[in-house]
Amino acid sequence: MLKHLQFVFAPIVLLTMAPQVMAGDVLDRIKQKGSITIGYRESADPISYIANGKPVGYALDICQNVVTEIKKQLKTPQLKIEYKAVNSTSRIPEVLAGNVDIECGTTTNNKQRQQQVAFSTSYYVADVRMAVKKTSNIQTLKQLNGKAVVTVQGGNPEKYLKMSAKKANINIISLGGKDHADAFSMLSSGRAAAFVNDDIGLAGLIAKSANPKDYEIVGPTLSSEPYGIMFAKTDPKLKSIADGVVNQMWKSGQMDQLYKKWFQSPIPPKNINLNLAPSGSYKALKAKPNDVGI
């Protein structure tokens, strides 16, 4: 374990049981404790994941820039960074409890979550689709009728899958993985015929699987998911800092540089290149950066 990284693996807790931090300054808390705690995902390649024993990814690079600006604003150049693993179930409770100061992962900015937490300007937009084994010959939602389909517990794709299945008038057997890796294992083992998730997450999992050529991403886009840095609603100054950093990264072209680094170049730990061209959703966000959500 690296000396400068503190890994704390978060337990799964119920949202209703999470003690919410009352009105107060997150920046004050950060300054007082002399450190900032970043929430990250363990297997959401290439956005936020573990490689070579440490958290890395597109979102982590963006949050590093935010931390640099926080150090300037607080005049705390020695501010330490601590890391805490979160998942789809624990991420919001950890922010509400004050255990995570900023969450840098694959959390979609939507209206429901905006009632509890705040988001920065979006740094990526993912399209929800499905991964299948090529040998299954599945290409459409209709072909999932009567089959088992897995999503990650607590994530938006589960909701969109059920809505789409109802609209398509099909019946599916819904399975839930505890995280991205667990859900993908259900697909690879044959327990599930399809894995519905954000396309970039699917691409990352396929790329690092034992046999990437066995899988493909197919079907319609069930939803477009804007990702943003998540933090408590109690600190508008923190949001101002995060928005300023992300907006400047879009304006300066730094976001495009990060895209090439994480989506179109070899990435750790296996030096796999996802070779993903920017989607129409990404280009639209680049043209008009915003924090509107869905």
Short mmCIF file of C-alpha atoms in Angstrom, two decimals:
data_model
loop_
_atom_site.label_atom_id
_atom_site.label_comp_id
_atom_site.label_asym_id
_atom_site.label_seq_id
_atom_site.Cartn_x
_atom_site.Cartn_y
_atom_site.Cartn_z
CA MET A 1 0.00 0.00 0.00
CA LEU A 2 1.38 3.40 -0.95
CA LYS A 3 2.22 5.68 1.96
CA HIS A 4 0.39 8.66 0.55
CA LEU A 5 -2.86 6.85 -0.15
CA GLN A 6 -5.37 5.99 2.49
CA PHE A 7 -7.88 3.41 1.29
CA VAL A 8 -11.08 3.09 3.24
CA PHE A 9 -13.57 0.72 1.74
CA ALA A 10 -17.06 1.97 2.37
CA PRO A 11 -19.76 -0.30 3.78
CA ILE A 12 -23.09 -0.45 2.07
CA VAL A 13 -25.56 1.62 4.05
CA LEU A 14 -29.16 2.56 3.54
CA LEU A 15 -29.77 6.09 2.36
CA THR A 16 -32.48 6.65 4.94
CA MET A 17 -30.04 5.82 7.72
CA ALA A 18 -27.26 8.16 6.60
CA PRO A 19 -26.70 11.10 8.98
CA GLN A 20 -26.77 14.18 6.78
CA VAL A 21 -24.25 16.94 7.38
CA MET A 22 -26.22 20.02 8.34
CA ALA A 23 -25.68 23.53 7.02
CA GLY A 24 -21.98 24.15 7.07
CA ASP A 25 -18.98 24.71 4.93
CA VAL A 26 -17.36 21.67 3.34
CA LEU A 27 -14.34 23.84 2.58
CA ASP A 28 -14.11 24.78 6.27
CA ARG A 29 -14.15 21.09 7.16
CA ILE A 30 -11.45 20.35 4.61
CA LYS A 31 -9.25 23.15 5.92
CA GLN A 32 -9.78 22.15 9.55
CA LYS A 33 -8.82 18.50 9.04
CA GLY A 34 -5.98 19.33 6.64
CA SER A 35 -7.14 16.84 4.04
CA ILE A 36 -9.75 16.26 1.36
CA THR A 37 -11.44 12.90 0.94
CA ILE A 38 -12.18 11.85 -2.63
CA GLY A 39 -14.74 9.13 -3.27
CA TYR A 40 -13.88 6.84 -6.17
CA ARG A 41 -15.13 3.68 -7.88
CA GLU A 42 -13.11 0.48 -7.91
CA SER A 43 -14.00 -0.88 -11.35
CA ALA A 44 -15.55 1.87 -13.49
CA ASP A 45 -12.75 1.91 -16.09
CA PRO A 46 -11.60 4.28 -17.49
CA ILE A 47 -13.53 6.92 -15.53
CA SER A 48 -12.67 5.88 -11.98
CA TYR A 49 -10.98 2.62 -10.98
CA ILE A 50 -8.05 0.91 -9.29
CA ALA A 51 -4.88 0.24 -11.29
CA ASN A 52 -1.52 -0.78 -9.87
CA GLY A 53 -2.83 -0.30 -6.34
CA LYS A 54 -4.19 3.24 -6.61
CA PRO A 55 -7.29 5.13 -7.81
CA VAL A 56 -6.91 6.44 -11.36
CA GLY A 57 -9.04 7.51 -14.29
CA TYR A 58 -10.54 10.34 -16.31
CA ALA A 59 -12.62 11.63 -13.37
CA LEU A 60 -9.71 11.37 -10.92
CA ASP A 61 -7.55 13.56 -13.17
CA ILE A 62 -10.30 16.18 -13.28
CA CYS A 63 -10.70 16.08 -9.51
CA GLN A 64 -6.94 16.52 -9.09
CA ASN A 65 -7.34 19.86 -10.86
CA VAL A 66 -10.19 20.77 -8.52
CA VAL A 67 -8.04 19.91 -5.50
CA THR A 68 -5.24 22.11 -6.86
CA GLU A 69 -7.67 25.03 -7.05
CA ILE A 70 -9.02 24.30 -3.55
CA LYS A 71 -5.45 24.44 -2.22
CA LYS A 72 -5.06 27.89 -3.79
CA GLN A 73 -8.38 29.17 -2.49
CA LEU A 74 -7.80 27.89 1.04
CA LYS A 75 -4.10 28.78 1.00
CA THR A 76 -3.29 25.22 2.10
CA PRO A 77 -0.53 23.95 -0.23
CA GLN A 78 0.13 20.98 2.06
CA LEU A 79 -3.48 19.73 1.87
CA LYS A 80 -3.45 15.93 1.81
CA ILE A 81 -5.63 13.77 -0.43
CA GLU A 82 -7.30 10.71 1.03
CA TYR A 83 -9.33 8.22 -0.97
CA LYS A 84 -12.45 6.28 -0.07
CA ALA A 85 -14.02 3.58 -2.23
CA VAL A 86 -17.75 3.97 -2.85
CA ASN A 87 -20.33 2.07 -4.86
CA SER A 88 -23.75 2.80 -6.34
CA THR A 89 -25.45 2.28 -2.99
CA SER A 90 -23.01 4.00 -0.64
CA ARG A 91 -21.86 7.05 -2.62
CA ILE A 92 -24.66 9.49 -1.72
CA PRO A 93 -24.86 8.46 1.97
CA GLU A 94 -21.09 8.91 2.28
CA VAL A 95 -21.33 12.45 0.89
CA LEU A 96 -24.31 13.29 3.10
CA ALA A 97 -22.50 11.97 6.17
CA GLY A 98 -19.43 14.07 5.42
CA ASN A 99 -17.20 11.03 4.98
CA VAL A 100 -16.53 11.96 1.35
CA ASP A 101 -15.89 15.59 0.39
CA ILE A 102 -16.06 15.17 -3.39
CA GLU A 103 -17.09 12.05 -5.30
CA CYS A 104 -15.30 11.47 -8.59
CA GLY A 105 -16.83 8.56 -10.43
CA THR A 106 -19.71 7.67 -12.70
CA THR A 107 -22.56 9.35 -10.83
CA THR A 108 -25.29 10.70 -13.08
CA ASN A 109 -26.56 14.18 -12.36
CA ASN A 110 -30.33 13.83 -12.25
CA LYS A 111 -33.22 15.77 -10.74
CA GLN A 112 -33.88 13.22 -8.00
CA ARG A 113 -30.29 13.34 -6.74
CA GLN A 114 -30.22 17.13 -6.97
CA GLN A 115 -32.69 17.15 -4.08
CA GLN A 116 -29.98 15.68 -1.83
CA VAL A 117 -26.60 16.60 -3.30
CA ALA A 118 -24.98 19.04 -5.72
CA PHE A 119 -23.08 18.45 -8.95
CA SER A 120 -20.42 20.33 -10.86
CA THR A 121 -20.63 21.12 -14.53
CA SER A 122 -20.75 17.75 -16.28
CA TYR A 123 -17.44 16.31 -17.48
CA TYR A 124 -18.80 13.41 -19.54
CA VAL A 125 -22.03 12.07 -21.02
CA ALA A 126 -22.51 8.32 -21.32
CA ASP A 127 -25.15 6.46 -23.32
CA VAL A 128 -26.91 3.54 -21.62
CA ARG A 129 -26.78 0.43 -23.85
CA MET A 130 -26.21 -3.30 -23.39
CA ALA A 131 -23.24 -5.64 -23.65
CA VAL A 132 -23.81 -9.18 -24.90
CA LYS A 133 -21.79 -12.15 -26.05
CA LYS A 134 -21.46 -12.17 -29.83
CA THR A 135 -22.50 -15.82 -29.93
CA SER A 136 -25.91 -14.88 -28.46
CA ASN A 137 -26.81 -12.97 -31.65
CA ILE A 138 -28.75 -10.51 -29.47
CA GLN A 139 -29.06 -7.09 -31.11
CA THR A 140 -32.36 -5.67 -29.86
CA LEU A 141 -34.38 -5.32 -26.67
CA LYS A 142 -37.08 -7.59 -28.08
CA GLN A 143 -34.59 -10.45 -28.09
CA LEU A 144 -34.21 -10.16 -24.30
CA ASN A 145 -37.75 -11.39 -23.73
CA GLY A 146 -37.69 -14.15 -21.11
CA LYS A 147 -33.95 -13.77 -20.51
CA ALA A 148 -31.90 -12.69 -17.48
CA VAL A 149 -30.43 -9.19 -17.69
CA VAL A 150 -28.02 -7.72 -15.14
CA THR A 151 -27.52 -4.12 -14.00
CA VAL A 152 -25.50 -2.63 -11.15
CA GLN A 153 -27.55 -2.29 -7.96
CA GLY A 154 -28.55 1.30 -7.20
CA GLY A 155 -27.68 2.66 -10.64
CA ASN A 156 -29.91 4.43 -13.17
CA PRO A 157 -29.58 1.74 -15.89
CA GLU A 158 -31.81 -0.57 -13.85
CA LYS A 159 -34.61 1.98 -13.99
CA TYR A 160 -34.18 2.62 -17.71
CA LEU A 161 -34.07 -1.10 -18.46
CA LYS A 162 -37.38 -1.70 -16.70
CA MET A 163 -39.00 1.29 -18.43
CA SER A 164 -37.75 0.14 -21.83
CA ALA A 165 -38.83 -3.46 -21.23
CA LYS A 166 -42.32 -2.30 -20.31
CA LYS A 167 -42.51 -0.09 -23.39
CA ALA A 168 -41.31 -2.97 -25.59
CA ASN A 169 -43.85 -5.29 -23.92
CA ILE A 170 -41.26 -7.88 -22.93
CA ASN A 171 -40.59 -9.76 -19.71
CA ILE A 172 -37.06 -9.96 -18.36
CA ILE A 173 -35.45 -11.59 -15.33
CA SER A 174 -33.71 -8.72 -13.54
CA LEU A 175 -30.39 -9.45 -11.79
CA GLY A 176 -28.33 -7.03 -9.70
CA GLY A 177 -24.56 -6.91 -9.43
CA LYS A 178 -22.92 -5.31 -6.39
CA ASP A 179 -20.58 -3.39 -8.69
CA HIS A 180 -19.48 -3.25 -12.33
CA ALA A 181 -17.08 -6.18 -12.04
CA ASP A 182 -19.68 -8.38 -10.36
CA ALA A 183 -22.30 -7.56 -12.99
CA PHE A 184 -19.89 -8.30 -15.83
CA SER A 185 -19.01 -11.64 -14.27
CA MET A 186 -22.69 -12.59 -14.52
CA LEU A 187 -22.57 -11.88 -18.25
CA SER A 188 -19.28 -13.69 -18.81
CA SER A 189 -20.42 -16.75 -16.83
CA GLY A 190 -23.70 -16.98 -18.73
CA ARG A 191 -25.94 -16.18 -15.76
CA ALA A 192 -27.13 -13.11 -17.66
CA ALA A 193 -27.76 -12.74 -21.39
CA ALA A 194 -27.03 -9.01 -21.30
CA PHE A 195 -25.47 -6.37 -19.07
CA VAL A 196 -27.14 -2.95 -19.30
CA ASN A 197 -24.93 -0.05 -18.26
CA ASP A 198 -23.27 3.15 -19.42
CA ASP A 199 -21.48 2.42 -22.69
CA ILE A 200 -18.07 3.61 -21.50
CA GLY A 201 -18.22 1.35 -18.46
CA LEU A 202 -19.13 -1.58 -20.69
CA ALA A 203 -16.29 -0.78 -23.08
CA GLY A 204 -13.79 -0.68 -20.23
CA LEU A 205 -14.92 -4.00 -18.79
CA ILE A 206 -14.88 -5.69 -22.20
CA ALA A 207 -11.41 -4.35 -22.97
CA LYS A 208 -9.87 -5.79 -19.82
CA SER A 209 -11.75 -9.11 -19.96
CA ALA A 210 -9.99 -12.36 -20.79
CA ASN A 211 -11.51 -12.45 -24.29
CA PRO A 212 -12.58 -8.96 -25.44
CA LYS A 213 -13.50 -10.19 -28.92
CA ASP A 214 -16.26 -12.33 -27.42
CA TYR A 215 -18.40 -9.29 -26.54
CA GLU A 216 -20.09 -6.37 -28.23
CA ILE A 217 -22.19 -3.35 -27.24
CA VAL A 218 -25.54 -3.36 -29.02
CA GLY A 219 -29.09 -2.10 -28.97
CA PRO A 220 -30.64 1.35 -28.71
CA THR A 221 -29.56 4.13 -26.36
CA LEU A 222 -31.89 3.83 -23.37
CA SER A 223 -30.73 7.12 -21.83
CA SER A 224 -27.90 9.65 -21.91
CA GLU A 225 -26.20 10.09 -18.54
CA PRO A 226 -24.26 13.28 -17.66
CA TYR A 227 -21.51 12.67 -15.09
CA GLY A 228 -20.41 15.36 -12.66
CA ILE A 229 -18.37 15.75 -9.48
CA MET A 230 -20.75 15.18 -6.57
CA PHE A 231 -20.61 16.98 -3.21
CA ALA A 232 -22.83 18.33 -0.43
CA LYS A 233 -25.37 21.04 -1.23
CA THR A 234 -24.28 23.04 1.81
CA ASP A 235 -21.30 24.75 0.20
CA PRO A 236 -21.96 26.98 -2.83
CA LYS A 237 -18.32 28.13 -2.82
CA LEU A 238 -17.15 24.55 -3.37
CA LYS A 239 -19.54 24.26 -6.31
CA SER A 240 -18.23 27.54 -7.71
CA ILE A 241 -14.67 26.22 -7.55
CA ALA A 242 -15.57 22.88 -9.15
CA ASP A 243 -17.64 24.53 -11.89
CA GLY A 244 -14.87 27.00 -12.63
CA VAL A 245 -12.27 24.26 -13.01
CA VAL A 246 -14.42 22.01 -15.21
CA ASN A 247 -15.62 24.90 -17.39
CA GLN A 248 -12.04 26.06 -17.92
CA MET A 249 -10.98 22.53 -18.84
CA TRP A 250 -13.67 22.43 -21.52
CA LYS A 251 -12.75 25.90 -22.78
CA SER A 252 -8.99 25.31 -22.87
CA GLY A 253 -9.15 21.95 -24.60
CA GLN A 254 -7.73 20.14 -21.59
CA MET A 255 -10.83 17.94 -21.44
CA ASP A 256 -10.15 16.76 -24.99
CA GLN A 257 -6.57 15.96 -23.98
CA LEU A 258 -7.87 13.84 -21.10
CA TYR A 259 -10.31 12.15 -23.46
CA LYS A 260 -7.43 11.11 -25.71
CA LYS A 261 -5.44 9.95 -22.68
CA TRP A 262 -8.15 7.71 -21.22
CA PHE A 263 -10.34 6.75 -24.20
CA GLN A 264 -7.93 6.66 -27.15
CA SER A 265 -4.56 5.64 -25.66
CA PRO A 266 -3.21 2.61 -23.76
CA ILE A 267 -4.32 2.80 -20.13
CA PRO A 268 -3.23 0.95 -16.99
CA PRO A 269 -2.98 -1.70 -15.79
CA LYS A 270 -2.86 -3.74 -19.03
CA ASN A 271 -2.12 -0.91 -21.49
CA ILE A 272 -5.37 -1.54 -23.34
CA ASN A 273 -6.61 1.10 -25.80
CA LEU A 274 -10.40 1.48 -25.85
CA ASN A 275 -10.25 3.40 -29.15
CA LEU A 276 -13.56 5.16 -28.53
CA ALA A 277 -14.45 8.11 -30.72
CA PRO A 278 -16.25 11.01 -28.97
CA SER A 279 -20.01 10.48 -29.09
CA GLY A 280 -22.57 13.02 -30.21
CA SER A 281 -23.55 13.48 -26.56
CA TYR A 282 -19.94 14.30 -25.64
CA LYS A 283 -19.65 16.81 -28.49
CA ALA A 284 -22.90 18.50 -27.44
CA LEU A 285 -21.64 18.87 -23.87
CA LYS A 286 -18.34 20.25 -25.13
CA ALA A 287 -20.21 22.88 -27.17
CA LYS A 288 -22.37 23.91 -24.21
CA PRO A 289 -20.97 22.79 -20.82
CA ASN A 290 -23.71 22.72 -18.17
CA ASP A 291 -24.88 21.19 -14.90
CA VAL A 292 -28.55 20.80 -15.86
CA GLY A 293 -28.72 17.03 -15.41
CA ILE A 294 -31.61 14.86 -16.55
#
